[in-house]
């Protein structure tokens, strides 16, 4: 009976044999023993948990999932390029110090690499801090770039809801000293375009400003030192009712009940330009410099959003806080709205699919002289979008092709492998996407079945007679129509029949 | 005067203040002090080595580099799709055990993650082992897939020659039980297509078979236990002369001089089908079962390569060994040939840009019952190719566009920001790639200059008069030609003028 320790010892023994370059037969024998022990262990626990899994919170993408993922990426990249963005890439890990002090309480979720006798490294937690490091390091004061890459968080995964420890972020950021709110408005336009393009259903983009939040905390009587922690309580309002958030503020965080109640009045407010006007007249808020600045800029933002024609899906929402430390101005978050049925009065939010904001201080944290580069950006949460689309495909039984093959090169008779290989080589060289079964003498039925299964639309059949006549029999899989095509016209014929309308 | 220890202490102090949610002003003060200390330290050592770098052996990709990289990726993906490949993705890290015992001596180059109280993880070392794990885990016995992703090796980087610790691999593999050498031949065809498409200059694909090597070692009198280590000596023949390799075999590895000399006779052989025939008649090799099998299959391989018309660039080369443990049949490696000048008799190899082979045992190592899935695959070494193309672009002074923007929306007069935003919003919504300067009142000259710098071909200029007339002035940047276009025809006009021929 094998147990885990015994298996480990055996694995170590195998490792040593290999290291010592022992007799291959001996190694093979010990490896077989190891596999047997592992199989036993797996069998006992109901599954082979030893090797046959991906790490916690991660997953493989199958060809079908990749096909869906590529559709989403294409929509997003097309949008980013439509807005004139360049693209950069950065390493998957950074010096540990680069990430230190950027994520507040979430820093504990960072994956560190083992100290193997060199630099101390961590996997990137987002794409924003690497961008700031990149800008400071290369003294770039001006860029509009996108970056699509995986980021890593040792969070509790909720994979059915699209929350993973390894996940993609699709970021678009504008860095540079510009006139106020123009780039900020473009980021919101981009979110609007992407969510509309992907046809995920109705959505809402909540907007707020860190300066309004800070001003609000000040006029409500929150001590300076509690701004960030009270802010992170406010951030929970999309998941918890006000009463619970209030008791966290008062009970756990020691805020006075009066201050909490004053906050409670503000954070239930949401609306549009009218609300901004009202708050600009608010006797307390209007006296606070930060809040006034924030409100003035939000007003300007809404003017630009009106020009873009997208205010219908934007809500100025005083309860939006966002967790990250580095935001300094506008913040926003897009949520999908679920219309369960027509009787539901208010659509229910099913979670954030995009978010972002302005972070004018982050690049300066990396610059030796503290030179600032103002930045604003948006991050699209691809995994949740991907989950939704995947479920939709499953439900609709839509058949997704995982290859783009235009034609299968086949034969009806035996001994024609050489002729098939000659023909497919011609097709490949002409740029035709073509496959052939890797069998010497495949049955025609099997070849046709392969086309049905994989969605290949055409079959090019070579046979003795066709070879003699200098033609290829082209069969349309869907209609079973067959035509003889002269060999020299085959490429053109395949192109014509498979060109996208 | 700051030293590293003091800076670290200060960094820790800042971290604690943040953790304790101290007064933001106090934190800001201490952060400023920290930055000052870091700047001093950096100044002393000539550079700010503290934070402003990427980890050793890694690099960022600038927009220009990304533009080149995307060209290369497109050529490779197009080829993989032409051959009917699906695509998969796997996590960047695997359970440490998944990688254990797969890479022989190179296992020491694997990056481990820190044990943070969960599973023991390592960054993937290649894409082949994750594929094998994926196939075994999902009980897939049949797939043709490509996978393009970063892999990680704690090697000594030689970045000027395109060798990094983080680098892309572009893998194409065919898994399944098929008739011999058909998928193997397709892998070589793919290498041939990609290297031809990329126009990297002349190249040569060396081919050998692990069974021929093992048979050769056996008939030369190498003891079984020394097969792998002698094989890795042979592998060095592309960098070292035979005499040095021989003395490593005899001196370091304890091989008899007679055996080494017999190996020496074989490994200098390279050629085509004639050589295979000769070796099939070789009195010693022909008596060895493994060697005979390998030679027979290599003969068949060359028949298929002849049908594909690519034998001109293929060399059967008995000195090709390849390091990895998991190969079981055909192995191959593509090298670029440098024509220094016409006087050089023999072209010099400048290094491997692709390699691969057959590994029929790897999936079975993951299957609890040891079920085998035969596999053959190729990996394109993108970084070296990328280095070559980058140098070529630098040398040619070719101007590479890093965006695809078709038109800049500009104005000649002041106070037209709103009109610019309205127009660009119309263009975006119609799918036109458009930019606008984020200034309230930019100078026309600056707007035109921006187009020159970034290669934007068209400028759409709004002015009081144009607005009144319902037109937009469209300027062609290259020719300075200007035409008034009716607003409702603008999208069509831009499309027409920027469509690719």
Coordinates of N, CA, C and O in Angstrom, one line a residue, chain A residues 135-286:
Chain A
X135 N 7.1 53.0 -18.0 CA 7.2 54.4 -18.4 C 8.3 55.1 -17.6 O 9.1 55.9 -18.3
X136 N 8.4 54.9 -16.3 CA 9.5 55.5 -15.6 C 10.9 55.1 -16.0 O 11.8 55.9 -16.2
X137 N 11.0 53.8 -16.3 CA 12.3 53.2 -16.7 C 12.7 53.8 -18.0 O 13.9 54.0 -18.2
X138 N 11.8 54.0 -18.9 CA 12.2 54.4 -20.3 C 11.9 55.9 -20.5 O 12.0 56.4 -21.6
X139 N 11.6 56.6 -19.3 CA 11.4 58.1 -19.4 C 10.4 58.4 -20.4 O 10.6 59.4 -21.2
X140 N 9.3 57.7 -20.5 CA 8.2 57.9 -21.5 C 7.2 58.8 -20.8 O 6.7 58.4 -19.7
X141 N 6.8 59.9 -21.4 CA 5.9 60.8 -20.7 C 4.6 60.8 -21.4 O 3.6 61.6 -21.1
X142 N 4.4 60.0 -22.5 CA 3.4 60.2 -23.4 C 3.1 58.9 -24.2 O 4.0 58.5 -25.0
X143 N 2.0 58.2 -23.9 CA 1.8 57.0 -24.7 C 0.3 56.6 -24.6 O -0.4 57.0 -23.6
X144 N -0.2 56.0 -25.6 CA -1.5 55.4 -25.6 C -1.3 54.0 -26.0 O -1.0 53.7 -27.1
X145 N -1.4 53.1 -25.0 CA -1.1 51.7 -25.3 C -2.1 50.7 -24.8 O -2.8 51.0 -23.8
X146 N -2.2 49.5 -25.4 CA -2.9 48.4 -24.8 C -2.0 47.3 -24.5 O -0.9 47.2 -25.0
X147 N -2.4 46.4 -23.6 CA -1.6 45.3 -23.1 C -2.6 44.2 -22.7 O -3.5 44.4 -21.9
X148 N -2.5 43.1 -23.4 CA -3.4 42.0 -23.1 C -2.5 40.8 -22.6 O -1.6 40.4 -23.3
X149 N -2.6 40.4 -21.3 CA -1.7 39.4 -20.8 C -2.4 38.9 -19.5 O -3.3 39.4 -18.9
X150 N -1.8 37.8 -19.1 CA -2.2 37.1 -17.8 C -1.7 37.8 -16.6 O -0.5 38.2 -16.6
X151 N -2.5 37.9 -15.6 CA -2.0 38.4 -14.3 C -2.4 37.3 -13.2 O -3.2 36.4 -13.5
X152 N -1.8 37.5 -12.0 CA -1.8 36.4 -11.0 C -2.2 36.9 -9.6 O -1.6 37.8 -9.2
X153 N -3.2 36.2 -9.0 CA -3.7 36.6 -7.7 C -4.0 35.4 -6.9 O -4.9 34.6 -7.3
X154 N -3.4 35.2 -5.7 CA -3.6 34.0 -4.9 C -4.9 34.2 -4.1 O -5.0 34.2 -2.9
X155 N -6.0 34.4 -4.8 CA -7.3 34.7 -4.3 C -8.0 33.4 -4.1 O -7.6 32.4 -4.6
X156 N -9.2 33.4 -3.4 CA -9.9 32.2 -3.4 C -10.7 32.1 -4.7 O -11.6 32.9 -5.0
X157 N -10.4 31.1 -5.5 CA -11.0 31.1 -6.8 C -12.5 30.7 -6.7 O -12.9 30.0 -5.9
X158 N -13.2 31.3 -7.6 CA -14.6 30.9 -7.8 C -14.8 30.7 -9.3 O -15.3 31.6 -10.0
X159 N -14.4 29.5 -9.7 CA -14.1 29.4 -11.1 C -15.5 29.3 -11.9 O -15.5 29.7 -13.1
X160 N -16.5 28.8 -11.3 CA -17.8 28.8 -12.0 C -18.3 30.2 -12.3 O -19.0 30.4 -13.3
X161 N -17.9 31.2 -11.5 CA -18.3 32.6 -11.8 C -17.2 33.3 -12.5 O -17.2 34.5 -12.6
X162 N -16.2 32.6 -13.1 CA -15.2 33.2 -13.9 C -14.1 33.9 -13.1 O -13.5 34.8 -13.5
X163 N -13.9 33.5 -11.8 CA -12.8 34.1 -11.0 C -11.7 33.0 -10.8 O -11.9 32.0 -10.2
X164 N -10.5 33.4 -11.4 CA -9.4 32.5 -11.4 C -8.2 33.1 -10.7 O -8.2 34.3 -10.5
X165 N -7.2 32.2 -10.4 CA -5.9 32.8 -9.9 C -5.0 33.2 -11.0 O -4.2 34.1 -10.8
X166 N -5.2 32.7 -12.2 CA -4.5 33.1 -13.4 C -5.6 33.6 -14.4 O -6.5 32.8 -14.7
X167 N -5.5 34.9 -14.7 CA -6.6 35.3 -15.6 C -6.0 36.5 -16.5 O -5.0 37.1 -16.2
X168 N -6.7 36.6 -17.6 CA -6.3 37.7 -18.6 C -6.8 39.0 -18.1 O -7.9 39.2 -17.6
X169 N -6.0 40.1 -18.3 CA -6.5 41.4 -18.3 C -6.3 42.0 -19.7 O -5.3 41.7 -20.3
X170 N -7.2 42.9 -20.1 CA -7.1 43.6 -21.4 C -7.1 45.1 -21.0 O -8.1 45.6 -20.7
X171 N -5.9 45.7 -21.0 CA -5.8 47.1 -20.5 C -5.5 48.1 -21.6 O -4.8 47.8 -22.5
X172 N -6.2 49.2 -21.5 CA -5.9 50.3 -22.4 C -5.7 51.5 -21.5 O -6.5 51.8 -20.6
X173 N -4.6 52.2 -21.7 CA -4.2 53.4 -20.8 C -3.7 54.5 -21.7 O -3.0 54.3 -22.7
X174 N -4.0 55.7 -21.2 CA -3.5 56.9 -21.9 C -2.6 57.7 -20.8 O -3.1 58.0 -19.8
X175 N -1.3 57.8 -21.1 CA -0.4 58.5 -20.2 C 0.0 59.8 -20.9 O 0.3 59.9 -22.1
X176 N 0.1 60.9 -20.1 CA 0.5 62.2 -20.6 C -0.2 63.3 -20.0 O -1.3 63.1 -19.4
X177 N 0.4 64.5 -20.1 CA -0.2 65.7 -19.5 C -1.1 66.3 -20.6 O -0.7 66.8 -21.6
X178 N -2.4 66.2 -20.4 CA -3.4 66.7 -21.4 C -4.4 67.6 -20.7 O -4.5 67.7 -19.5
X179 N -5.3 68.1 -21.6 CA -6.4 68.9 -21.0 C -7.4 68.0 -20.3 O -7.6 66.8 -20.7
X180 N -8.0 68.5 -19.2 CA -8.8 67.6 -18.3 C -9.9 66.8 -19.0 O -10.6 67.3 -19.8
X181 N -10.0 65.6 -18.6 CA -11.2 64.7 -18.9 C -11.3 64.2 -20.3 O -12.2 63.5 -20.6
X182 N -10.5 64.7 -21.2 CA -10.7 64.2 -22.6 C -10.2 62.7 -22.7 O -11.0 61.9 -23.2
X183 N -9.0 62.4 -22.2 CA -8.7 60.9 -22.2 C -9.6 60.1 -21.4 O -9.9 59.0 -21.7
X184 N -10.0 60.7 -20.2 CA -10.9 59.9 -19.3 C -12.2 59.6 -20.0 O -12.7 58.5 -19.9
X185 N -12.7 60.5 -20.8 CA -14.0 60.3 -21.5 C -13.8 59.2 -22.6 O -14.6 58.4 -22.8
X186 N -12.6 59.2 -23.2 CA -12.3 58.2 -24.2 C -12.3 56.8 -23.6 O -12.8 55.8 -24.3
X187 N -11.8 56.7 -22.4 CA -11.8 55.4 -21.8 C -13.2 54.8 -21.6 O -13.5 53.7 -21.8
X188 N -14.1 55.7 -21.2 CA -15.5 55.3 -21.0 C -16.1 54.9 -22.3 O -16.9 54.0 -22.4
X189 N -15.8 55.7 -23.4 CA -16.3 55.4 -24.7 C -15.9 54.0 -25.1 O -16.6 53.2 -25.7
X190 N -14.6 53.7 -24.8 CA -14.1 52.4 -25.2 C -14.8 51.2 -24.5 O -15.2 50.2 -25.1
X191 N -15.1 51.4 -23.2 CA -15.9 50.4 -22.4 C -17.2 50.2 -23.1 O -17.7 49.1 -23.3
X192 N -17.9 51.4 -23.4 CA -19.2 51.4 -24.0 C -19.1 50.6 -25.4 O -20.0 49.8 -25.7
X193 N -18.1 50.9 -26.2 CA -18.0 50.2 -27.5 C -17.8 48.7 -27.3 O -18.5 47.9 -28.0
X194 N -16.9 48.3 -26.4 CA -16.6 46.9 -26.3 C -17.8 46.1 -25.8 O -18.2 45.1 -26.3
X195 N -18.5 46.7 -24.8 CA -19.6 45.9 -24.2 C -20.8 45.9 -25.2 O -21.5 44.9 -25.2
X196 N -20.9 46.9 -26.0 CA -22.0 46.9 -27.0 C -21.6 45.9 -28.1 O -22.4 45.1 -28.5
X197 N -20.4 45.9 -28.6 CA -19.9 45.0 -29.6 C -20.1 43.5 -29.2 O -20.5 42.7 -30.0
X198 N -19.8 43.2 -28.0 CA -19.8 41.8 -27.6 C -21.3 41.3 -27.3 O -21.5 40.1 -27.1
X199 N -22.2 42.2 -27.3 CA -23.6 41.9 -27.2 C -23.9 41.0 -25.9 O -24.4 39.9 -26.0
X200 N -23.4 41.5 -24.8 CA -23.6 40.8 -23.6 C -24.9 41.1 -22.8 O -25.1 40.6 -21.7
X201 N -25.7 41.9 -23.5 CA -26.9 42.3 -22.8 C -26.7 43.7 -22.2 O -25.7 44.4 -22.4
X202 N -27.7 44.2 -21.5 CA -27.7 45.5 -21.0 C -26.6 45.7 -19.9 O -26.2 44.8 -19.2
X203 N -26.0 46.9 -19.9 CA -24.9 47.2 -18.9 C -25.0 48.6 -18.4 O -25.7 49.4 -19.0
X204 N -24.3 48.9 -17.4 CA -24.3 50.2 -16.8 C -22.8 50.5 -16.4 O -22.2 49.6 -15.8
X205 N -22.4 51.7 -16.7 CA -21.1 52.1 -16.2 C -21.2 53.1 -15.1 O -21.7 54.2 -15.3
X206 N -20.8 52.7 -13.9 CA -20.8 53.6 -12.7 C -19.6 54.4 -12.7 O -18.5 53.9 -13.0
X207 N -19.7 55.7 -12.4 CA -18.6 56.7 -12.4 C -18.6 57.4 -11.1 O -19.6 57.8 -10.5
X208 N -17.4 57.6 -10.6 CA -17.2 58.5 -9.4 C -15.8 59.1 -9.5 O -15.1 58.9 -10.5
X209 N -15.4 59.8 -8.5 CA -14.1 60.4 -8.5 C -13.5 60.3 -7.1 O -14.2 60.5 -6.1
X210 N -12.2 59.9 -7.0 CA -11.6 59.7 -5.7 C -11.6 61.0 -4.9 O -11.7 61.0 -3.6
X211 N -11.5 62.1 -5.6 CA -11.5 63.4 -4.9 C -12.9 63.7 -4.3 O -13.0 64.3 -3.2
X212 N -13.9 63.3 -4.9 CA -15.3 63.5 -4.4 C -15.4 62.6 -3.1 O -15.9 63.0 -2.1
X213 N -14.9 61.3 -3.2 CA -15.0 60.4 -2.1 C -14.2 61.0 -0.9 O -14.7 61.1 0.2
X214 N -13.0 61.4 -1.2 CA -12.2 62.0 -0.1 C -12.8 63.2 0.5 O -12.8 63.4 1.8
X215 N -13.3 64.1 -0.3 CA -14.0 65.3 0.1 C -15.2 65.0 1.0 O -15.5 65.5 2.0
X216 N -16.0 64.0 0.5 CA -17.1 63.5 1.2 C -16.8 63.0 2.6 O -17.4 63.3 3.6
X217 N -15.7 62.2 2.6 CA -15.3 61.6 3.9 C -14.9 62.8 4.9 O -15.2 62.8 6.1
X218 N -14.2 63.8 4.3 CA -13.8 64.9 5.1 C -15.0 65.7 5.7 O -15.0 65.9 6.9
X219 N -15.9 66.0 4.9 CA -17.1 66.8 5.4 C -18.0 65.9 6.3 O -18.8 66.5 7.0
X220 N -17.9 64.6 6.2 CA -18.7 63.8 7.0 C -18.0 63.5 8.4 O -18.6 62.9 9.3
X221 N -16.8 64.0 8.5 CA -16.1 63.9 9.8 C -15.3 62.6 9.9 O -15.0 62.2 11.1
X222 N -14.9 62.0 8.8 CA -14.0 60.8 8.9 C -12.6 61.4 9.1 O -12.1 62.2 8.4
X223 N -11.8 60.9 10.1 CA -10.4 61.3 10.3 C -9.6 60.9 9.1 O -9.8 59.9 8.5
X224 N -8.6 61.8 8.8 CA -7.8 61.5 7.6 C -7.2 60.1 7.6 O -7.2 59.4 6.6
X225 N -6.8 59.6 8.8 CA -6.1 58.3 8.8 C -7.1 57.2 8.5 O -6.6 56.1 8.2
X226 N -8.4 57.5 8.5 CA -9.3 56.4 8.2 C -9.9 56.4 6.8 O -10.7 55.6 6.4
X227 N -9.5 57.4 6.0 CA -10.0 57.5 4.6 C -10.0 56.2 3.9 O -11.0 55.8 3.3
X228 N -8.8 55.6 3.8 CA -8.6 54.4 3.0 C -9.5 53.2 3.5 O -10.1 52.5 2.7
X229 N -9.5 53.1 4.8 CA -10.2 51.9 5.3 C -11.7 52.1 5.2 O -12.5 51.2 4.9
X230 N -12.2 53.3 5.4 CA -13.6 53.6 5.2 C -14.0 53.5 3.7 O -15.0 53.0 3.3
X231 N -13.0 53.9 2.9 CA -13.2 53.8 1.4 C -13.4 52.3 1.1 O -14.3 52.0 0.3
X232 N -12.6 51.4 1.7 CA -12.8 50.0 1.3 C -14.1 49.4 1.9 O -14.6 48.4 1.3
X233 N -14.6 50.0 2.9 CA -16.0 49.6 3.4 C -17.0 50.0 2.3 O -17.9 49.2 2.0
X234 N -16.9 51.3 1.9 CA -17.8 51.8 0.9 C -17.8 50.9 -0.3 O -18.9 50.6 -1.0
X235 N -16.6 50.4 -0.7 CA -16.4 49.5 -1.9 C -17.3 48.3 -1.8 O -17.6 47.6 -2.8
X236 N -17.7 47.9 -0.6 CA -18.5 46.6 -0.5 C -20.0 46.8 -0.7 O -20.8 45.9 -0.7
X237 N -20.4 48.1 -1.0 CA -21.8 48.4 -1.1 C -22.5 47.6 -2.2 O -23.7 47.5 -2.3
X238 N -21.7 47.2 -3.2 CA -22.4 46.5 -4.3 C -22.7 45.0 -3.9 O -23.4 44.3 -4.6
X239 N -22.1 44.6 -2.8 CA -22.4 43.2 -2.4 C -23.1 43.1 -1.0 O -23.7 42.1 -0.7
X240 N -23.1 44.2 -0.2 CA -23.7 44.2 1.1 C -24.7 45.3 1.2 O -24.5 46.4 0.6
X241 N -25.7 45.2 2.0 CA -26.6 46.3 2.2 C -26.0 47.4 3.1 O -25.0 47.1 3.8
X242 N -26.5 48.6 3.1 CA -25.9 49.7 3.8 C -25.8 49.4 5.3 O -24.7 49.7 5.9
X243 N -26.8 48.8 5.8 CA -26.7 48.5 7.3 C -25.5 47.7 7.7 O -24.9 48.0 8.7
X244 N -25.2 46.7 6.9 CA -24.0 45.9 7.3 C -22.7 46.7 7.1 O -21.8 46.6 7.9
X245 N -22.6 47.5 6.0 CA -21.4 48.3 5.8 C -21.3 49.3 6.9 O -20.2 49.6 7.4
X246 N -22.4 49.9 7.3 CA -22.4 50.9 8.4 C -21.9 50.2 9.7 O -21.0 50.8 10.4
X247 N -22.3 49.0 10.0 CA -21.9 48.4 11.3 C -20.4 48.0 11.2 O -19.7 48.1 12.2
X248 N -19.9 47.7 10.0 CA -18.5 47.5 9.8 C -17.7 48.8 10.1 O -16.7 48.8 10.8
X249 N -18.2 49.9 9.6 CA -17.6 51.2 9.8 C -17.5 51.6 11.3 O -16.5 52.0 11.8
X250 N -18.6 51.4 11.9 CA -18.7 51.8 13.3 C -18.1 50.8 14.2 O -17.3 51.1 15.1
X251 N -18.5 49.5 14.0 CA -18.1 48.5 14.9 C -16.6 48.1 14.7 O -15.8 48.3 15.7
X252 N -16.2 47.7 13.5 CA -14.8 47.2 13.3 C -13.8 48.4 13.2 O -12.7 48.3 13.6
X253 N -14.3 49.5 12.5 CA -13.3 50.5 12.1 C -13.4 51.7 13.0 O -12.6 52.7 12.8
X254 N -14.3 51.7 14.0 CA -14.3 52.8 15.0 C -14.7 54.1 14.5 O -14.3 55.2 15.1
X255 N -15.5 54.2 13.5 CA -16.0 55.5 13.0 C -17.2 55.9 13.9 O -18.0 55.0 14.4
X256 N -17.3 57.2 14.1 CA -18.5 57.6 14.9 C -19.8 57.4 14.1 O -19.8 57.5 12.9
X257 N -20.9 57.0 14.9 CA -22.1 56.7 14.2 C -22.6 57.9 13.4 O -23.2 57.7 12.3
X258 N -22.4 59.1 13.9 CA -22.8 60.3 13.2 C -22.1 60.4 11.8 O -22.8 60.7 10.8
X259 N -20.8 60.2 11.8 CA -20.1 60.3 10.6 C -20.6 59.2 9.6 O -20.8 59.5 8.4
X260 N -20.8 58.0 10.1 CA -21.3 56.9 9.3 C -22.7 57.3 8.7 O -22.9 57.1 7.5
X261 N -23.5 57.9 9.5 CA -24.9 58.2 9.0 C -24.8 59.3 7.9 O -25.5 59.3 6.9
X262 N -23.9 60.3 8.1 CA -23.7 61.3 7.1 C -23.2 60.6 5.8 O -23.7 61.0 4.7
X263 N -22.2 59.7 5.9 CA -21.8 59.0 4.7 C -23.0 58.3 4.0 O -23.2 58.3 2.8
X264 N -23.8 57.6 4.9 CA -24.9 56.9 4.4 C -25.9 57.7 3.5 O -26.4 57.2 2.5
X265 N -26.0 59.0 3.8 CA -26.8 59.8 3.0 C -26.3 60.0 1.6 O -27.0 60.0 0.6
X266 N -25.0 60.2 1.6 CA -24.3 60.5 0.3 C -24.3 59.3 -0.6 O -24.6 59.3 -1.8
X267 N -23.9 58.1 0.0 CA -23.5 57.0 -0.9 C -24.8 56.3 -1.5 O -24.6 55.5 -2.4
X268 N -26.0 56.8 -1.1 CA -27.1 56.2 -1.8 C -27.5 57.0 -3.0 O -28.4 56.7 -3.7
X269 N -26.7 58.1 -3.2 CA -27.1 59.0 -4.4 C -26.5 58.4 -5.7 O -25.3 58.0 -5.7
X270 N -27.3 58.4 -6.7 CA -26.7 58.2 -8.0 C -27.6 58.8 -9.1 O -28.8 59.0 -8.9
X271 N -27.0 59.3 -10.2 CA -27.8 60.0 -11.2 C -26.9 60.5 -12.3 O -25.8 59.9 -12.6
X272 N -27.2 61.7 -12.8 CA -26.5 62.2 -13.9 C -26.1 63.6 -13.6 O -25.8 64.0 -12.5
X273 N -26.0 64.5 -14.7 CA -25.6 65.9 -14.5 C -26.4 66.6 -13.5 O -25.8 67.5 -12.8
X274 N -27.7 66.3 -13.3 CA -28.5 67.0 -12.3 C -27.9 66.8 -10.9 O -27.9 67.7 -10.1
X275 N -27.6 65.5 -10.6 CA -27.0 65.2 -9.3 C -25.7 66.0 -9.1 O -25.5 66.5 -8.0
X276 N -24.9 66.1 -10.1 CA -23.6 66.8 -10.0 C -23.9 68.3 -9.6 O -23.3 68.8 -8.7
X277 N -24.9 68.9 -10.4 CA -25.2 70.3 -10.1 C -25.7 70.4 -8.6 O -25.3 71.3 -7.9
X278 N -26.5 69.5 -8.2 CA -27.1 69.5 -6.8 C -25.9 69.5 -5.8 O -25.9 70.2 -4.8
X279 N -25.0 68.6 -6.1 CA -23.9 68.4 -5.1 C -22.9 69.6 -5.1 O -22.3 70.0 -4.1
X280 N -22.8 70.3 -6.3 CA -22.0 71.5 -6.4 C -22.6 72.6 -5.6 O -22.0 73.5 -5.1
X281 N -24.0 72.5 -5.3 CA -24.6 73.5 -4.5 C -24.7 73.0 -3.0 O -25.2 73.7 -2.2
X282 N -24.3 71.7 -2.8 CA -24.4 71.1 -1.4 C -23.6 72.0 -0.4 O -22.4 72.3 -0.7
X283 N -24.3 72.5 0.6 CA -23.6 73.4 1.5 C -22.3 72.9 2.1 O -21.3 73.7 2.3
X284 N -22.2 71.6 2.4 CA -21.0 71.1 2.9 C -19.9 70.7 1.9 O -18.8 71.2 1.9
X285 N -20.4 69.9 0.9 CA -19.4 69.4 -0.1 C -18.8 70.6 -0.9 O -17.6 70.6 -1.2
X286 N -19.6 71.6 -1.2 CA -19.1 72.7 -2.0 C -18.0 73.5 -1.3 O -17.3 74.3 -1.9

